[in-house]
Short mmCIF file of C-alpha atoms and ligand atoms in Angstrom, two decimals:
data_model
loop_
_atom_site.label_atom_id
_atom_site.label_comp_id
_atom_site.label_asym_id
_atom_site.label_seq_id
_atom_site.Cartn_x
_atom_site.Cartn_y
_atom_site.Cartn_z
CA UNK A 1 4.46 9.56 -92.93
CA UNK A 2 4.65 6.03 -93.81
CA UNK A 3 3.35 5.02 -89.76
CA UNK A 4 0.18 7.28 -90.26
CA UNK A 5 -0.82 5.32 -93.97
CA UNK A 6 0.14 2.35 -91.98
CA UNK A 7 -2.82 3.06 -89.55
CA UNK A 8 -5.31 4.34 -91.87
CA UNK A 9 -5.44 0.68 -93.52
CA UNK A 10 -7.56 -1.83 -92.57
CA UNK A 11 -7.17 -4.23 -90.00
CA UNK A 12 -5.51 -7.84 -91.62
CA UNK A 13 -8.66 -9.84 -92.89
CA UNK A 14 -11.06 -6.75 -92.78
CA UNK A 15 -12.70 -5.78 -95.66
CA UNK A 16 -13.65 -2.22 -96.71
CA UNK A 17 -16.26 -3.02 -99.46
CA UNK A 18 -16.92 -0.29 -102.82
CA UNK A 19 -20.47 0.66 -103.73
CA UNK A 20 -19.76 -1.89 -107.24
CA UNK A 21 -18.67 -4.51 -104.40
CA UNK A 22 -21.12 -4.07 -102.14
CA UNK A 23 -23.90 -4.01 -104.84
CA UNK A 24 -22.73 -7.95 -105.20
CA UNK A 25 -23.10 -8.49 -101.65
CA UNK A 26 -26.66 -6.63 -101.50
CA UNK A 27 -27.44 -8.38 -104.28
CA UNK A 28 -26.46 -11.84 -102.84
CA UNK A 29 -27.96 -10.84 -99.66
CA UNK A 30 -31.20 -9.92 -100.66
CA UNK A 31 -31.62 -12.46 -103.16
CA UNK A 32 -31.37 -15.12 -100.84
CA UNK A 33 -33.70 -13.19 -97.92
CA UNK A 34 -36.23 -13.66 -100.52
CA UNK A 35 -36.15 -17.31 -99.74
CA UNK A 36 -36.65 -16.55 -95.68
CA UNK A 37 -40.43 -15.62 -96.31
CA UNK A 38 -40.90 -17.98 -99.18
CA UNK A 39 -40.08 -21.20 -96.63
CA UNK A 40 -41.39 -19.47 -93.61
CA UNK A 41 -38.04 -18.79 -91.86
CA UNK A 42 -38.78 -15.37 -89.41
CA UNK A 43 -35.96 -13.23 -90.10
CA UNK A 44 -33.89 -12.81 -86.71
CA UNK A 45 -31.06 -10.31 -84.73
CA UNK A 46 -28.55 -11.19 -82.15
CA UNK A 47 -25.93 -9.22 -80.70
CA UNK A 48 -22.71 -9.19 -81.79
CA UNK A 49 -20.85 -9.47 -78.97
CA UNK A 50 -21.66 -12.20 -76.89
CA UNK A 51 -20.73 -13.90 -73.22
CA UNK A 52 -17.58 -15.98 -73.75
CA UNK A 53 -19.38 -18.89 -71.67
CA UNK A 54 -22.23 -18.90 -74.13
CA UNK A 55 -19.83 -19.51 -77.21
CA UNK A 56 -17.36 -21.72 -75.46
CA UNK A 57 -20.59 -24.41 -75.04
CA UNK A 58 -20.14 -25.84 -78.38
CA UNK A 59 -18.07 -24.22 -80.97
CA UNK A 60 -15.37 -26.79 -81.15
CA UNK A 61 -11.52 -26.81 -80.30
CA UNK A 62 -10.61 -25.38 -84.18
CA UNK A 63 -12.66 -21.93 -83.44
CA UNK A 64 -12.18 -21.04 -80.37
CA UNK A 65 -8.26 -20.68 -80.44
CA UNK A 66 -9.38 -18.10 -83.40
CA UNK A 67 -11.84 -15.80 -81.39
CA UNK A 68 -12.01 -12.74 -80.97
CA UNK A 69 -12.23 -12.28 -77.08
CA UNK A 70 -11.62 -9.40 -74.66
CA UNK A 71 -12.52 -8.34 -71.22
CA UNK A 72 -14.92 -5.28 -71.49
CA UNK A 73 -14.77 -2.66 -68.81
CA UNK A 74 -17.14 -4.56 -66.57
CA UNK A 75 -14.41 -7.18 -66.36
CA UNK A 76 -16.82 -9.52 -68.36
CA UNK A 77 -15.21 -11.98 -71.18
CA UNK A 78 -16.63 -11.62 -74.00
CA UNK A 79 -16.34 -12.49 -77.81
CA UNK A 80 -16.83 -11.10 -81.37
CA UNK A 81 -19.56 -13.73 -82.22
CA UNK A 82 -17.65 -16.31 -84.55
CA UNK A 83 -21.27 -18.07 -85.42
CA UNK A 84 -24.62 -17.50 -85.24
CA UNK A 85 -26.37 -20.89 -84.36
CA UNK A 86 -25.86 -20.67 -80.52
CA UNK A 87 -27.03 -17.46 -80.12
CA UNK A 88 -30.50 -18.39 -82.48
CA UNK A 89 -30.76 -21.47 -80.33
CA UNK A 90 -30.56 -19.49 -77.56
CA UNK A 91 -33.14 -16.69 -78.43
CA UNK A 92 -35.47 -19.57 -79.76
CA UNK A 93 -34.99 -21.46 -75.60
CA UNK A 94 -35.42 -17.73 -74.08
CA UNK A 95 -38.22 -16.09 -76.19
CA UNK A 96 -40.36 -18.37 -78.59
CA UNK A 97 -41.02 -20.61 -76.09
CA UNK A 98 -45.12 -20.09 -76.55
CA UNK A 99 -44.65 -20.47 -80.48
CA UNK A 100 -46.02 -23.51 -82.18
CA UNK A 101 -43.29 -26.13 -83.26
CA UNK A 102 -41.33 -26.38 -85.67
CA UNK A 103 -40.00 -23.10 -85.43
CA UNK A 104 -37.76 -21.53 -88.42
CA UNK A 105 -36.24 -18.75 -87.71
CA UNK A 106 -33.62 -16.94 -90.42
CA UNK A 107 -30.63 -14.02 -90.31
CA UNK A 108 -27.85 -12.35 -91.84
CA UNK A 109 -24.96 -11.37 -89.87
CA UNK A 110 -21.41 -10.69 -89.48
CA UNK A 111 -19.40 -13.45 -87.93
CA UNK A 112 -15.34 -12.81 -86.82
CA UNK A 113 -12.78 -15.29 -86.89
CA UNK A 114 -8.64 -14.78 -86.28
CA UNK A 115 -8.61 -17.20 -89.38
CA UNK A 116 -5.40 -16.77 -91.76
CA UNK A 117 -6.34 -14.28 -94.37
CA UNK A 118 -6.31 -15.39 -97.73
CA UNK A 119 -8.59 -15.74 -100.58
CA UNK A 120 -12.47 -16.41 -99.63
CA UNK A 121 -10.92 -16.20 -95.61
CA UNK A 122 -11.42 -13.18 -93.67
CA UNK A 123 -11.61 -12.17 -90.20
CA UNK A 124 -15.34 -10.41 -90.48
CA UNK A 125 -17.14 -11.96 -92.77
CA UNK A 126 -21.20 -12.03 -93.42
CA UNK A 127 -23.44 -15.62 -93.03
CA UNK A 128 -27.21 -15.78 -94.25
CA UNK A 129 -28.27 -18.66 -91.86
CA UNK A 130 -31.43 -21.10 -91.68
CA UNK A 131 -32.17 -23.00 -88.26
CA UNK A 132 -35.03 -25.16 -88.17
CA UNK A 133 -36.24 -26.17 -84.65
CA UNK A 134 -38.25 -28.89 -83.08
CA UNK A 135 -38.13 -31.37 -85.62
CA UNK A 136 -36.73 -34.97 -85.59
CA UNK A 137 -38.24 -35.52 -88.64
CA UNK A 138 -35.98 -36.29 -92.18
CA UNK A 139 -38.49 -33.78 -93.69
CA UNK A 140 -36.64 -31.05 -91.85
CA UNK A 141 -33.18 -32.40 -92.89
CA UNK A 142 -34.31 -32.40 -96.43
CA UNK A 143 -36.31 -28.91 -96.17
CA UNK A 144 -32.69 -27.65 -95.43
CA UNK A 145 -30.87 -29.04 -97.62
CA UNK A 146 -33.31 -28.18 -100.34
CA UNK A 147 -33.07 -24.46 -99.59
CA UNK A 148 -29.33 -24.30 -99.57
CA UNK A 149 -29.60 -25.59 -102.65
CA UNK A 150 -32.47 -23.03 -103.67
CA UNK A 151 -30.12 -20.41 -102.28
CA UNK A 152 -27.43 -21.27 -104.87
CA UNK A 153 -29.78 -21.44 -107.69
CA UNK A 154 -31.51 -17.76 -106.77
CA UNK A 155 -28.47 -15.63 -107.38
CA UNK A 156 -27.62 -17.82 -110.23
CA UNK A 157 -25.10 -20.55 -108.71
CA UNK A 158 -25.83 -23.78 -110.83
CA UNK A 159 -22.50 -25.47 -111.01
CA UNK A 160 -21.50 -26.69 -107.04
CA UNK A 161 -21.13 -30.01 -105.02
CA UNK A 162 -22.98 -30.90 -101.88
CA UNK A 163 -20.21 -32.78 -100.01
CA UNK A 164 -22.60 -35.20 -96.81
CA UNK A 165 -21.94 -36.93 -94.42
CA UNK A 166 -23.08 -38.03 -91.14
CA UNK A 167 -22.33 -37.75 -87.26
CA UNK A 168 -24.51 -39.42 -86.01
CA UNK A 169 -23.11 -42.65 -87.35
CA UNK A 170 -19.80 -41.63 -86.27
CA UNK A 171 -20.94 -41.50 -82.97
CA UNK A 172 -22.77 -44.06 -82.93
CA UNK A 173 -19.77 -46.49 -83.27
CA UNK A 174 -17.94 -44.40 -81.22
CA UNK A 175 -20.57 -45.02 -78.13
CA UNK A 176 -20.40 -48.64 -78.78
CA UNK A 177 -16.57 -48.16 -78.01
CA UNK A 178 -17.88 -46.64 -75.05
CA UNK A 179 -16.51 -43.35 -75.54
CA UNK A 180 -17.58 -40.53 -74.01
CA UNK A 181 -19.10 -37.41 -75.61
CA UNK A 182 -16.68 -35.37 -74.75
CA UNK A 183 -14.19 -37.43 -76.79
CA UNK A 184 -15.87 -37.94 -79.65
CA UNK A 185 -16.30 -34.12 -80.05
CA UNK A 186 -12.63 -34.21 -79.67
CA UNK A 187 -12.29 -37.30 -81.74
CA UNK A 188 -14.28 -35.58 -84.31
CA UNK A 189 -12.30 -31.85 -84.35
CA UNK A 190 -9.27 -34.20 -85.58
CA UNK A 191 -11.09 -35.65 -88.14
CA UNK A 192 -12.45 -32.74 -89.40
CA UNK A 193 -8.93 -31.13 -89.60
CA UNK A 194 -7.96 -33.73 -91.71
CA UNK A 195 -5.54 -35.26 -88.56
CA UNK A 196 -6.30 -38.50 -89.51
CA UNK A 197 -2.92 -40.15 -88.18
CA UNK A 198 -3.91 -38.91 -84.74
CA UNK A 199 -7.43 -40.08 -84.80
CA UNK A 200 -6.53 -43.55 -85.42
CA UNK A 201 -3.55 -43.16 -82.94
CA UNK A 202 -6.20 -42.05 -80.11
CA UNK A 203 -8.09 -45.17 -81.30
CA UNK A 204 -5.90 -47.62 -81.31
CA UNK A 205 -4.42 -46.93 -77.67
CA UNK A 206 -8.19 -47.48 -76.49
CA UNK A 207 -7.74 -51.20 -78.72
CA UNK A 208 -10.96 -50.99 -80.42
CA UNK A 209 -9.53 -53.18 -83.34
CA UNK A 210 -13.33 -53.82 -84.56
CA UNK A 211 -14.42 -49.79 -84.23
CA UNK A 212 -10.41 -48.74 -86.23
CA UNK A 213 -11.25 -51.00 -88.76
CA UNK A 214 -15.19 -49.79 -89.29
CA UNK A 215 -13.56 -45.66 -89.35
CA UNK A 216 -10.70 -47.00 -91.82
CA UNK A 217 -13.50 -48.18 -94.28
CA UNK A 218 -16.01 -45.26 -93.69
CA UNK A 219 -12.78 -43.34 -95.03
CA UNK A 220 -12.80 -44.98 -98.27
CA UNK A 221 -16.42 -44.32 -98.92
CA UNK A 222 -15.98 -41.38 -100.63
CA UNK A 223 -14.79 -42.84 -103.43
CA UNK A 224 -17.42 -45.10 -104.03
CA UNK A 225 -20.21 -44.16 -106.44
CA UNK A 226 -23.62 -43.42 -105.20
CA UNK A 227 -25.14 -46.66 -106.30
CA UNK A 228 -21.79 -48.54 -105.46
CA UNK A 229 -22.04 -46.96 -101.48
CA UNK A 230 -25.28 -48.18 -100.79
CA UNK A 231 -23.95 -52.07 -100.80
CA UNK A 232 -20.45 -51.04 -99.19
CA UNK A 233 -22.49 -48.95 -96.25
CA UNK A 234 -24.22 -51.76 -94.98
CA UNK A 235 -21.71 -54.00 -95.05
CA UNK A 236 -19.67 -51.90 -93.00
CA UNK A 237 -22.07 -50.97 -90.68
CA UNK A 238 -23.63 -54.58 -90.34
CA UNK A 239 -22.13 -55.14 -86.29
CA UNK A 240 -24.12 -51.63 -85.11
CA UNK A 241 -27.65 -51.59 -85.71
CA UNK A 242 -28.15 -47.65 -84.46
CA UNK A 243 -25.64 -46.50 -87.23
CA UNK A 244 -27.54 -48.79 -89.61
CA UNK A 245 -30.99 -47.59 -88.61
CA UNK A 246 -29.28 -43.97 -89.01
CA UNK A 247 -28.34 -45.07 -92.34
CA UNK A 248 -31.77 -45.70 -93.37
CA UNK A 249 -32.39 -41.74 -92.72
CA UNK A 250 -29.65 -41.41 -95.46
CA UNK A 251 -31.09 -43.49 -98.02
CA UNK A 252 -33.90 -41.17 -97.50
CA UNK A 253 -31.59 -37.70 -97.83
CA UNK A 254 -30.07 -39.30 -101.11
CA UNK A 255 -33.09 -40.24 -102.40
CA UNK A 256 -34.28 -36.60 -102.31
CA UNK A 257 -31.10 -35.46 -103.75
CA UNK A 258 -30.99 -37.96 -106.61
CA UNK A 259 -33.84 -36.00 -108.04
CA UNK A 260 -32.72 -32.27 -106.67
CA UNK A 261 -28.95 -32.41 -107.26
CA UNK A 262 -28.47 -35.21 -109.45
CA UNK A 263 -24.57 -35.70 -110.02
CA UNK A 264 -23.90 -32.71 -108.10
CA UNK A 265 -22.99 -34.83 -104.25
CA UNK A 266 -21.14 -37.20 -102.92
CA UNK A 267 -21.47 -38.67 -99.28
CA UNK A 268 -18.32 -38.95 -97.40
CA UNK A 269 -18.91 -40.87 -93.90
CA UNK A 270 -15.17 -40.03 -92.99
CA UNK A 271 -16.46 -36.43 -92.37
CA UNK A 272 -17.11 -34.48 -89.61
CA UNK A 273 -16.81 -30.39 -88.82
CA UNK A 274 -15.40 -28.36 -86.84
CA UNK A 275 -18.71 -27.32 -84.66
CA UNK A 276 -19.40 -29.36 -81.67
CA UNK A 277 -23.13 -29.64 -81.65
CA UNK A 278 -23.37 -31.83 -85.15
CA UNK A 279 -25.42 -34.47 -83.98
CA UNK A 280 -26.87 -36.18 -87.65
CA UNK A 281 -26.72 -35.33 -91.37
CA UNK A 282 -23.66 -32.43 -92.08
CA UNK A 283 -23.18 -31.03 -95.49
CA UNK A 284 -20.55 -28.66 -96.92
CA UNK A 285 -21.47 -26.50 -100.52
CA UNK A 286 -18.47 -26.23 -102.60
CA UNK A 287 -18.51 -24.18 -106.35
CA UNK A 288 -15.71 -24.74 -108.27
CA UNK A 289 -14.20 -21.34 -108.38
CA UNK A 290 -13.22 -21.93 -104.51
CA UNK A 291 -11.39 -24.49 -102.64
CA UNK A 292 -13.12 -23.60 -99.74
CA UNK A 293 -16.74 -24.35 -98.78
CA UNK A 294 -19.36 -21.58 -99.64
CA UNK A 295 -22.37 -23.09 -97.17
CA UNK A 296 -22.49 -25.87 -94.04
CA UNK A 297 -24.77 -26.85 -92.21
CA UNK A 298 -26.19 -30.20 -90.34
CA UNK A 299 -28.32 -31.33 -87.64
CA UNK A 300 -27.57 -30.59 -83.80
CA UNK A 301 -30.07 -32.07 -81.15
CA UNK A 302 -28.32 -31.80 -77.96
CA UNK A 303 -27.50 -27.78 -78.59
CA UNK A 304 -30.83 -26.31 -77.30
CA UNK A 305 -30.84 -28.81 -74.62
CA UNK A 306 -27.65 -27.38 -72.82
CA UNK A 307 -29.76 -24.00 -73.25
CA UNK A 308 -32.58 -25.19 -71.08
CA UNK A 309 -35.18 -26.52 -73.73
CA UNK A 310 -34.92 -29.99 -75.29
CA UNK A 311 -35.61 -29.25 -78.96
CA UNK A 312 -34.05 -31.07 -82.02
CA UNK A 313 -33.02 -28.71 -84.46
CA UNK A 314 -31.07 -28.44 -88.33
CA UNK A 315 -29.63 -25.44 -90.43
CA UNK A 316 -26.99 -24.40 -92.33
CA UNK A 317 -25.58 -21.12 -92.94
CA UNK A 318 -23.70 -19.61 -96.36
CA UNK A 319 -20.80 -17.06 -95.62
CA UNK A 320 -21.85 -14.14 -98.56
CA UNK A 321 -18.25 -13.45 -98.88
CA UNK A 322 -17.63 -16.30 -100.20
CA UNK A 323 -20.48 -16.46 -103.13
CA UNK A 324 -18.95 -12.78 -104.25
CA UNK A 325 -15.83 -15.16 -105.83
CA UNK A 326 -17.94 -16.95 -107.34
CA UNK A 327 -18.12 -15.97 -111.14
CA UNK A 328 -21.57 -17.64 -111.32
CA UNK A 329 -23.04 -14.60 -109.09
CA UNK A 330 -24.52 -12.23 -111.98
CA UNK A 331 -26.20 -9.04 -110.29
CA UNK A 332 -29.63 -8.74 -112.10
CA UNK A 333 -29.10 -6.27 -114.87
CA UNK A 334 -30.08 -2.65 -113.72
CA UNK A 335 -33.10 -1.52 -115.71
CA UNK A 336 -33.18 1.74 -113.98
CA UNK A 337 -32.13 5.20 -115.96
CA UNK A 338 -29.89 7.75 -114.89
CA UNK A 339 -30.78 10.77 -114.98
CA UNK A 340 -28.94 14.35 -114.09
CA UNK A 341 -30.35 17.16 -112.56
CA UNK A 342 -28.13 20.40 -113.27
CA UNK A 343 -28.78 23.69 -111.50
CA UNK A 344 -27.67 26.34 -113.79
CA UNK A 345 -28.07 29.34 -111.21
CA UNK A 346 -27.63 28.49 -107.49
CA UNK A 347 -29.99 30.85 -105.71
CA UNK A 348 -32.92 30.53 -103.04
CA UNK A 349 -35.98 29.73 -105.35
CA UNK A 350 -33.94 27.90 -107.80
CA UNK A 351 -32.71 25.25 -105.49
CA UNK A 352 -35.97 25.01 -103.79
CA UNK A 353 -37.83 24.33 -107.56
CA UNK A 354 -35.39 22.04 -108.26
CA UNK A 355 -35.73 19.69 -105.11
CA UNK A 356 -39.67 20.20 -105.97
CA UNK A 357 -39.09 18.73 -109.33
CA UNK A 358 -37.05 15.73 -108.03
CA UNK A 359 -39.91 15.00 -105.57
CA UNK A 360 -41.87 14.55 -108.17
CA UNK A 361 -39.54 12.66 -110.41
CA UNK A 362 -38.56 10.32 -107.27
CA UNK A 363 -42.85 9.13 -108.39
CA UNK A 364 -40.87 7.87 -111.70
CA UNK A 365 -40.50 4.16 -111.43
CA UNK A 366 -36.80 3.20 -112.76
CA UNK A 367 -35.45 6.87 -112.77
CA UNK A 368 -32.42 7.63 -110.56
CA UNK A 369 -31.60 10.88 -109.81
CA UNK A 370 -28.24 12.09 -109.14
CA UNK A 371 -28.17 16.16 -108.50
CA UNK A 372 -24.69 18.02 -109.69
CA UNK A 373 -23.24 19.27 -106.48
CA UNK A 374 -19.58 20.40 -107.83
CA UNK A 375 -20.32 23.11 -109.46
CA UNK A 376 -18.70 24.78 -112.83
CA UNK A 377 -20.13 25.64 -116.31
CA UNK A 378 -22.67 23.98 -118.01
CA UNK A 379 -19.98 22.43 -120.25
CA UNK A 380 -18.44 21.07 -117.54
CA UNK A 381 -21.60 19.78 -116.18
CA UNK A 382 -22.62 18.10 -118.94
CA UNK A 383 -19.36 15.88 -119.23
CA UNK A 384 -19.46 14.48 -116.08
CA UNK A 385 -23.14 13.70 -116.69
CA UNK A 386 -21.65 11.60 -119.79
CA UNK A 387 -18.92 10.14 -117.80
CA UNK A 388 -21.76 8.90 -115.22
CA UNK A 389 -23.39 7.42 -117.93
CA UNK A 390 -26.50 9.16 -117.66
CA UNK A 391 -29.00 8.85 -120.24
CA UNK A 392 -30.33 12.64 -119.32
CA UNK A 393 -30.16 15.57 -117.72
CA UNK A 394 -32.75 17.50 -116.07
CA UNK A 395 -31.57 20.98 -116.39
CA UNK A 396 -33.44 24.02 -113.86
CA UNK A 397 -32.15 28.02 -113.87
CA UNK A 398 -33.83 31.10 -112.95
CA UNK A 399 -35.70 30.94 -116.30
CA UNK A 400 -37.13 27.57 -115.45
CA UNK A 401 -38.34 28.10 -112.09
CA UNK A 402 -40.23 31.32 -113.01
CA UNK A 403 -41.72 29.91 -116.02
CA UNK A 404 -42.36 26.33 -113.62
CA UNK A 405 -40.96 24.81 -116.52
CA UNK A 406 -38.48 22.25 -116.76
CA UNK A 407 -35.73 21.27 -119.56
CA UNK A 408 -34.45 17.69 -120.10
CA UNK A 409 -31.51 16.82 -122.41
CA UNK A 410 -31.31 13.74 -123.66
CA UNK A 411 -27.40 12.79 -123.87
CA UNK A 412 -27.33 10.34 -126.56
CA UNK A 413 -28.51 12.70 -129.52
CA UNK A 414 -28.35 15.95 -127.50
CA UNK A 415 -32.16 16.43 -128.58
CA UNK A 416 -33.55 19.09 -125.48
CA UNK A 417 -37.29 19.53 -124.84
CA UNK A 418 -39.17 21.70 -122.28
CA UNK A 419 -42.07 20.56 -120.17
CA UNK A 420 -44.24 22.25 -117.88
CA UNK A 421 -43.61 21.43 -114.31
CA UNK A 422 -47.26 19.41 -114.61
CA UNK A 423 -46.71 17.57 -117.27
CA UNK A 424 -43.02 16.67 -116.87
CA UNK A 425 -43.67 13.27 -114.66
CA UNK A 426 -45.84 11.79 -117.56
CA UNK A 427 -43.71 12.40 -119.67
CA UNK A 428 -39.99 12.05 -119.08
CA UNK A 429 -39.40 8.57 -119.51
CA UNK A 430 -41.49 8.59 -123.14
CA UNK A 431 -38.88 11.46 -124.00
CA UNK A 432 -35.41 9.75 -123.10
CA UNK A 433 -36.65 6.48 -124.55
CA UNK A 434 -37.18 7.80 -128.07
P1 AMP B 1 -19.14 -22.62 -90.52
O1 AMP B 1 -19.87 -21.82 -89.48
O2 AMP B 1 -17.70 -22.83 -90.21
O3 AMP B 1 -19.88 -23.82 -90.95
O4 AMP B 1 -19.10 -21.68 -91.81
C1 AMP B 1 -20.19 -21.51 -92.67
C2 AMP B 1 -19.74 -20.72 -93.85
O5 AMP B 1 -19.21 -19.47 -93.42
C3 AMP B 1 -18.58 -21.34 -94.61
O6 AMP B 1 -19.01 -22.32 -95.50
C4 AMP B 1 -18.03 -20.12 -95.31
O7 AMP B 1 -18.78 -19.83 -96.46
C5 AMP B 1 -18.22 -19.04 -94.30
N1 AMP B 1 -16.96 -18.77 -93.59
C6 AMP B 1 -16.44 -19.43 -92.54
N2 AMP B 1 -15.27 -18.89 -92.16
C7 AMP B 1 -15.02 -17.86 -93.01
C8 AMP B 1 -13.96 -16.89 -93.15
N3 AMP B 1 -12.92 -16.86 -92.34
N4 AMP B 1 -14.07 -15.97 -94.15
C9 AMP B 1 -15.13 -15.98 -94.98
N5 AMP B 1 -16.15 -16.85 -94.90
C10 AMP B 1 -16.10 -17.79 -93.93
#
């Protein structure tokens, strides 16, 4: 007994989802899908499962121990897609290549990750992404990071931190080291687990004294005020002119957010993430409810490239699962009324009437209609209409349907009115309002 309830549950980290929880996702969802059209972003699908080859380009050491991968029965590896970026990138290289640049292209999908369950972690889990192609340009950087923030603000989100920071400076000092790319993406991976000890280990045994000691201050920059940083940046950066013309991009970035998100980020240099392809600007969104990020994103130039078309290219993606915690996420008040429809005698011509009254009630703007299917008295009816929280019922027997009239009850007073079949649409919402 206990073995077959074992097996009905849901895999570790998989979520079955309510309708009441899943109205907060919709909600969330289609909120923020409002902004897709608003900035221009074409709305895009991908599949889901995806050539192992394709993912293993650039997702980064930390994901792809946690993928899900199998052989299908062609004997091809494969994977649960863990993000969606490559596979945009990808469809961008393969089948917009006639569109005019920039090209913005949008989705919402499910991702899956073998990541430890826990609170705001699962192993399927939904992302609302933005990828903006073709542009080099700061605009682009800041067009993103303005609609992440937009995105928070639509569903309500007003309290969060925009944690920044930048590879492209990282690498940047890491080139002048002459290290390889291949190292600084794994270079990166450890400082974006937080294995700091290591990174300065794997530094040190290369005896870069100059670069340790540049990495050792970017660490410290977080603590700096905004103002404060500006000063301590430069000075830091004064022996490598490419990070310090990068730099100047991020004057530009905080200049924007000084107006959008005024106290609300903080740049951190001594940050990287996980993904490979970062190649500039990277932000994470935090809200306070969570410890974990709600939203990253960043700019990644040399993806597309590896895909066969050299385009430059930013976005960020929010994982929907994650803005649910949030208590900040208010689903707009439904305005909608509920309203009953009760058969009192099930035959032929009844039934049929009473489906030929909905259709015309389904005209109603802001009436829902939920038809009694479990039969009983009308007693019993009636009770489970309160218990729905209806604010009427629509009630059809034999009488009704030869008459082509219809009865509505409203539940709050009990008042009940007839109305002819014709008139009924005009007038049903006038008669529960009263
Ligand atoms: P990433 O692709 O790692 O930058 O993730 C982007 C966003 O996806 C994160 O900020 C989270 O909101 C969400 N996300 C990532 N991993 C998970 C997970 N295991 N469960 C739920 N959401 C996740």
């Amino acid at each position: 007994m206990n073995n077959v309830k074992k097996s009905i549950e849901p895999l570790r980290g998989f979520r079955e989802l309510t309708p009441e929880e899943y109205k907060k996702k919709k909600f969330i969802i289609e909120s923020i899908s409002e902004l897709f059209e608003k900035y221009g972003y074409g709305e895009v699908e991908t599949p889901t499962v995806e050539p192992l080859s394709l993912i293993e380009l650039k997702v980064g050491e930390e994901i792809r121990h946690r993928m899900f991968r199998f052989k299908d029965l062609g004997d091809r590896d494969v994977v649960l897609r863990p993000e969606g970026t490559i596979s945009v990138a990808r469809l961008v290289v393969n089948k917009m290549k006639n569109e005019p640049l920039p090209i913005r292209v949008s989705y919402v999908a499910n991702m899956f990750r073998y990541d430890e369950p826990q609170k705001g972690r699962y192993r399927e889990f939904t992302h609302i992404g933005f990828e903006h192609f073709g542009s080099r340009s700061v605009v682009s950087d800041i067009e993103v990071i303005n609609i992440a923030i937009e995105a928070l603000k639509k569903i309500g989100i007003e309290s969060f931190k925009i944690k920044l920071g930048n590879e492209a400076i990282l690498r940047k000092i890491l080139s002048e080291a002459n290290i390889e790319q291949k190292e600084q993406d794994l270079l990166l991976g450890m400082l974006d687990r937080g294995e700091n000890e290591e990174f300065f280990e794997k530094l040190s045994r290369k005896g870069e004294e100059k670069i340790l000691n540049v990495f050792r201050e970017l660490m410290k920059t977080k603590e700096n005020s905004v103002g404060e940083s500006e000063q301590t940046l430069r000075k830091i950066l004064a022996g490598f002119p490419a990070a310090l013309e990068e730099y100047e991009r991020v004057r530009i970035i905080e200049n924007f957010l000084e107006w959008k998100a005024n106290g609300k980020y903080y740049f951190d240099f001594g940050f990287a993430r996980g993904l490979e392809y970062y190649t500039g600007i990277i932000f994470e969104l935090y809200v306070p409810e969570l410890s974990v990020a709600v939203g990253g994103g960043g700019r990644y130039d040399s993806l597309c490239k590896l895909l066969g078309r050299d385009l430059p290219a930013v976005g960020f993606a929010l994982g929907v699962d994650r803005l649910m915690l949030s208590s900040q996420v208010k689903t707009a008040k439904q305005k909608s009324k509920k309203v009953g429809v009760i058969i009192l005698e099930e035959d032929a011509e009844t039934i049929k009437y009473t489906f030929q009254v909905v259709e015309q009630l389904k005209e109603v703007e802001n009436l829902n209609l939920e038809i009694d299917t479990m039969g009983g008295s009308l007693g019993s009816k009636i009770e489970r209409a309160l218990k729905k929280n209806e604010e009427a019922i629509v009630i059809i027997g034999k009488k009704e349907q030869t008459e082509k009239r219809v009865s509505v009850k409203r539940l709050k007073d009990g008042v009940q009115k007839s109305f002819s079949y014709e008139e009924l649409k005009e007038k049903i919402l006038e008669f529960i309002e009263q």
